[in-house]
Amino acid sequence: MKKSYYLIISLVLLSVVNSLFAQQTSGIVKYKGAINEEFRKSFIEDFKNKDVAPDIRKGVVEMYLNAQEDTYELHFKNQESYFHYMKELENETGKGLKMGSKAGTNEFYVNLTDKKIIEKNSVLGFLEYSGIQWDVKNVIKNIGDYKCFKAVGTEKKFTISGAIKEEQVVAWFTPDIPLQFGPKNYNGLPGLILQIDKEKFSILATQVILNPDEKIEIEAVKKDEKIRSRREAYQIANEYYKDAYGN
């Protein structure tokens, strides 16, 4: 009898929570990006065997060993989101080459209604992404206070040489926050993405703020902006590369 009573209470509370959450359509998620340790070790070991000047080898190795974390914010409201890099104050004592998490510093705008995923690339302009087909796994872990499910997808990577590579991406999303947003171009799951794992880097949510007092900033892409496919943009970059440096 007690079990039945508690089950009914739990279902009622869950219904109330879902009803209330449906009204929470805005928020800010703070993320940190970090270089993956396995990738760092592998790169350093391979680079030590390259035929380069000792001072260059030392500088590059130190740069990877001292790679810094990057910080980001995701702002979302209604059906739009805006993901951007947060610039840190320069460390006056830090000199020489510096490297971040490998997660990049470009901005991303997402409009779920229009099914638009746009990268604001600092070099190539506005680039349009396709959504990722996710395969949700029966694997669960906690990130902070949230129960998260694992999802695996494959995305295309366009290189400046013109090659196209496929990369696996792992996302951890929480149905506790039933919104389809996430960092960078990663979205479309039945819950907010709190962690992304790739070969070179990971992005992890450090704070989730729902309906904040702080203003939600969404830098939408204007309708008259020139938007290129990623393939087209990297073909242009490849032609420039050939002209500048030869075949």
XYZ file of C-alpha atoms in Angstrom:
247
model
C 0.000 0.000 0.000
C 2.840 2.361 0.870
C 4.653 1.589 -2.379
C 1.505 2.347 -4.377
C 1.043 5.618 -2.463
C 4.627 6.723 -3.053
C 4.356 5.796 -6.742
C 1.243 7.953 -7.131
C 2.931 10.857 -5.326
C 6.037 10.485 -7.531
C 3.933 10.498 -10.712
C 2.026 13.582 -9.548
C 5.244 15.406 -8.684
C 6.802 14.397 -12.018
C 3.747 15.724 -13.857
C 3.973 19.025 -11.966
C 7.714 19.332 -12.610
C 7.259 18.672 -16.357
C 4.411 21.177 -16.514
C 6.479 23.826 -14.774
C 9.556 23.088 -16.833
C 7.630 23.543 -20.075
C 7.392 27.206 -19.135
C 11.167 27.526 -18.620
C 12.215 28.387 -22.146
C 15.359 30.406 -21.557
C 18.706 29.830 -19.941
C 22.489 30.038 -19.873
C 24.838 27.082 -19.754
C 28.494 27.578 -18.914
C 30.954 25.085 -20.386
C 34.660 24.404 -20.200
C 36.695 22.874 -23.016
C 39.777 20.761 -22.343
C 42.228 18.905 -24.548
C 41.877 15.131 -24.233
C 44.729 13.534 -22.332
C 45.110 10.538 -24.668
C 45.315 12.815 -27.695
C 47.851 15.049 -25.953
C 50.114 12.122 -25.055
C 49.866 10.605 -28.533
C 50.630 13.907 -30.264
C 53.664 14.612 -28.062
C 55.112 11.135 -28.608
C 54.682 11.402 -32.387
C 56.063 14.942 -32.519
C 59.187 13.976 -30.593
C 60.152 11.770 -33.563
C 59.671 14.461 -36.206
C 62.664 15.974 -37.959
C 62.420 19.532 -36.651
C 64.800 21.910 -34.936
C 65.252 21.165 -31.202
C 63.988 24.589 -30.115
C 60.820 24.172 -32.195
C 60.291 20.671 -30.822
C 60.677 21.945 -27.273
C 58.301 24.867 -27.836
C 55.552 22.746 -29.381
C 55.816 20.051 -26.697
C 55.605 22.682 -23.940
C 52.628 24.270 -25.655
C 50.734 20.956 -25.583
C 51.788 20.164 -22.038
C 50.537 23.574 -20.865
C 47.353 23.658 -22.948
C 44.774 25.785 -21.154
C 41.073 25.169 -20.659
C 38.648 27.325 -22.634
C 35.369 28.688 -21.309
C 32.130 29.093 -23.259
C 28.526 30.106 -22.766
C 25.385 28.814 -24.437
C 22.415 31.194 -24.378
C 19.017 29.820 -25.389
C 15.521 31.213 -25.602
C 12.459 29.720 -27.245
C 13.757 27.987 -30.391
C 17.089 29.804 -30.738
C 20.514 29.410 -29.184
C 23.876 31.158 -29.373
C 27.141 29.482 -28.329
C 30.243 31.614 -27.913
C 33.772 31.636 -26.545
C 34.478 33.667 -23.425
C 37.728 35.594 -23.697
C 39.965 35.340 -20.659
C 42.173 38.102 -19.286
C 45.734 37.742 -20.522
C 48.164 36.249 -18.057
C 50.950 38.794 -17.778
C 53.437 36.128 -16.751
C 52.567 33.831 -19.653
C 54.779 34.367 -22.662
C 55.409 32.516 -25.891
C 53.040 30.251 -27.757
C 49.754 29.384 -26.057
C 47.183 26.767 -26.890
C 43.657 26.202 -25.719
C 41.465 23.123 -25.648
C 41.292 22.492 -29.419
C 37.534 23.055 -29.173
C 37.825 26.311 -31.133
C 36.646 29.872 -30.606
C 34.044 30.304 -33.356
C 30.427 31.152 -32.563
C 27.377 29.042 -33.415
C 23.786 30.120 -33.974
C 20.968 27.552 -33.966
C 17.325 28.008 -34.949
C 15.358 24.826 -34.294
C 12.251 26.120 -36.070
C 14.117 26.802 -39.314
C 16.484 23.836 -38.760
C 19.474 26.137 -39.146
C 22.899 25.490 -37.625
C 25.292 28.288 -38.577
C 28.933 28.688 -37.608
C 30.320 32.216 -37.544
C 33.775 31.304 -38.820
C 36.337 34.059 -38.267
C 38.089 33.237 -41.558
C 35.534 31.631 -43.901
C 32.418 33.576 -42.949
C 29.043 31.969 -42.220
C 29.008 28.193 -42.666
C 25.922 25.992 -42.553
C 26.004 22.625 -40.780
C 23.781 19.600 -41.165
C 22.208 17.961 -38.154
C 23.778 14.811 -36.741
C 21.973 11.482 -36.666
C 22.311 10.277 -33.095
C 22.233 6.720 -31.801
C 21.114 6.807 -28.164
C 22.735 4.128 -26.006
C 21.492 2.493 -22.833
C 24.372 4.047 -20.880
C 23.763 6.480 -18.028
C 25.982 8.672 -15.872
C 25.525 11.716 -13.682
C 26.919 15.118 -14.598
C 26.472 17.337 -11.591
C 22.882 16.910 -10.425
C 21.652 15.629 -13.783
C 21.179 12.067 -15.011
C 22.559 11.897 -18.539
C 22.238 9.412 -21.392
C 24.937 8.643 -23.934
C 24.433 9.252 -27.659
C 26.894 8.546 -30.477
C 26.976 10.276 -33.852
C 29.205 10.726 -36.882
C 30.073 14.056 -38.481
C 32.038 15.087 -41.531
C 35.237 17.068 -41.204
C 36.426 19.138 -44.166
C 40.165 19.790 -44.251
C 41.996 22.609 -46.006
C 43.579 20.034 -48.330
C 40.138 19.132 -49.655
C 39.880 15.777 -47.888
C 36.717 14.738 -46.087
C 37.009 12.705 -42.925
C 34.403 11.214 -40.659
C 34.711 11.731 -36.930
C 32.837 10.097 -34.112
C 31.280 12.358 -31.517
C 29.825 11.287 -28.176
C 27.182 13.404 -26.465
C 25.777 13.152 -22.947
C 22.310 14.703 -22.659
C 19.828 15.052 -19.820
C 16.083 14.506 -20.299
C 15.699 16.418 -17.024
C 16.055 19.526 -19.202
C 13.968 18.583 -22.284
C 15.484 21.134 -24.647
C 17.298 20.204 -27.855
C 20.280 22.553 -27.469
C 23.974 21.918 -26.904
C 27.458 23.366 -27.421
C 28.806 24.260 -30.872
C 26.824 22.540 -33.654
C 25.695 19.664 -31.455
C 21.951 19.514 -30.788
C 18.795 17.638 -31.704
C 18.674 15.205 -28.783
C 15.672 14.930 -26.412
C 17.492 16.813 -23.707
C 20.129 19.473 -23.144
C 23.645 18.268 -24.025
C 25.931 18.665 -21.019
C 29.052 16.983 -22.393
C 30.692 16.395 -25.780
C 33.638 14.021 -26.259
C 35.747 13.986 -29.421
C 39.186 12.675 -30.286
C 40.992 15.933 -29.511
C 38.825 17.619 -26.895
C 35.902 17.434 -24.495
C 33.361 20.124 -23.621
C 31.683 19.864 -20.215
C 28.903 21.924 -18.655
C 29.943 23.526 -15.381
C 26.748 25.457 -14.598
C 23.155 25.482 -15.838
C 21.062 28.585 -15.135
C 17.378 28.411 -16.079
C 15.339 31.593 -16.499
C 18.214 33.797 -15.314
C 17.944 37.432 -14.316
C 20.838 38.066 -16.692
C 19.833 39.066 -20.206
C 19.786 36.251 -22.745
C 21.983 37.226 -25.703
C 21.110 35.629 -29.041
C 23.181 36.915 -31.953
C 21.067 35.672 -34.834
C 22.336 35.479 -38.404
C 20.679 38.106 -40.594
C 18.568 36.848 -43.483
C 20.633 38.721 -46.077
C 23.971 37.244 -44.938
C 25.888 35.086 -47.387
C 25.865 31.562 -45.990
C 28.065 28.896 -47.546
C 28.037 25.156 -47.205
C 31.093 23.840 -45.396
C 32.184 21.981 -48.534
C 32.050 25.189 -50.611
C 33.917 27.212 -47.993
C 36.735 24.718 -47.654
C 37.035 24.402 -51.432
C 37.636 28.164 -51.514
C 40.191 27.803 -48.724
C 41.866 24.966 -50.608
C 42.203 27.085 -53.772
C 43.712 29.890 -51.710
C 46.091 27.412 -50.092
C 47.241 26.146 -53.506
C 47.741 29.678 -54.859
C 49.672 30.770 -51.786
C 51.834 27.720 -51.228
C 51.690 25.714 -54.435
C 50.543 22.132 -54.921
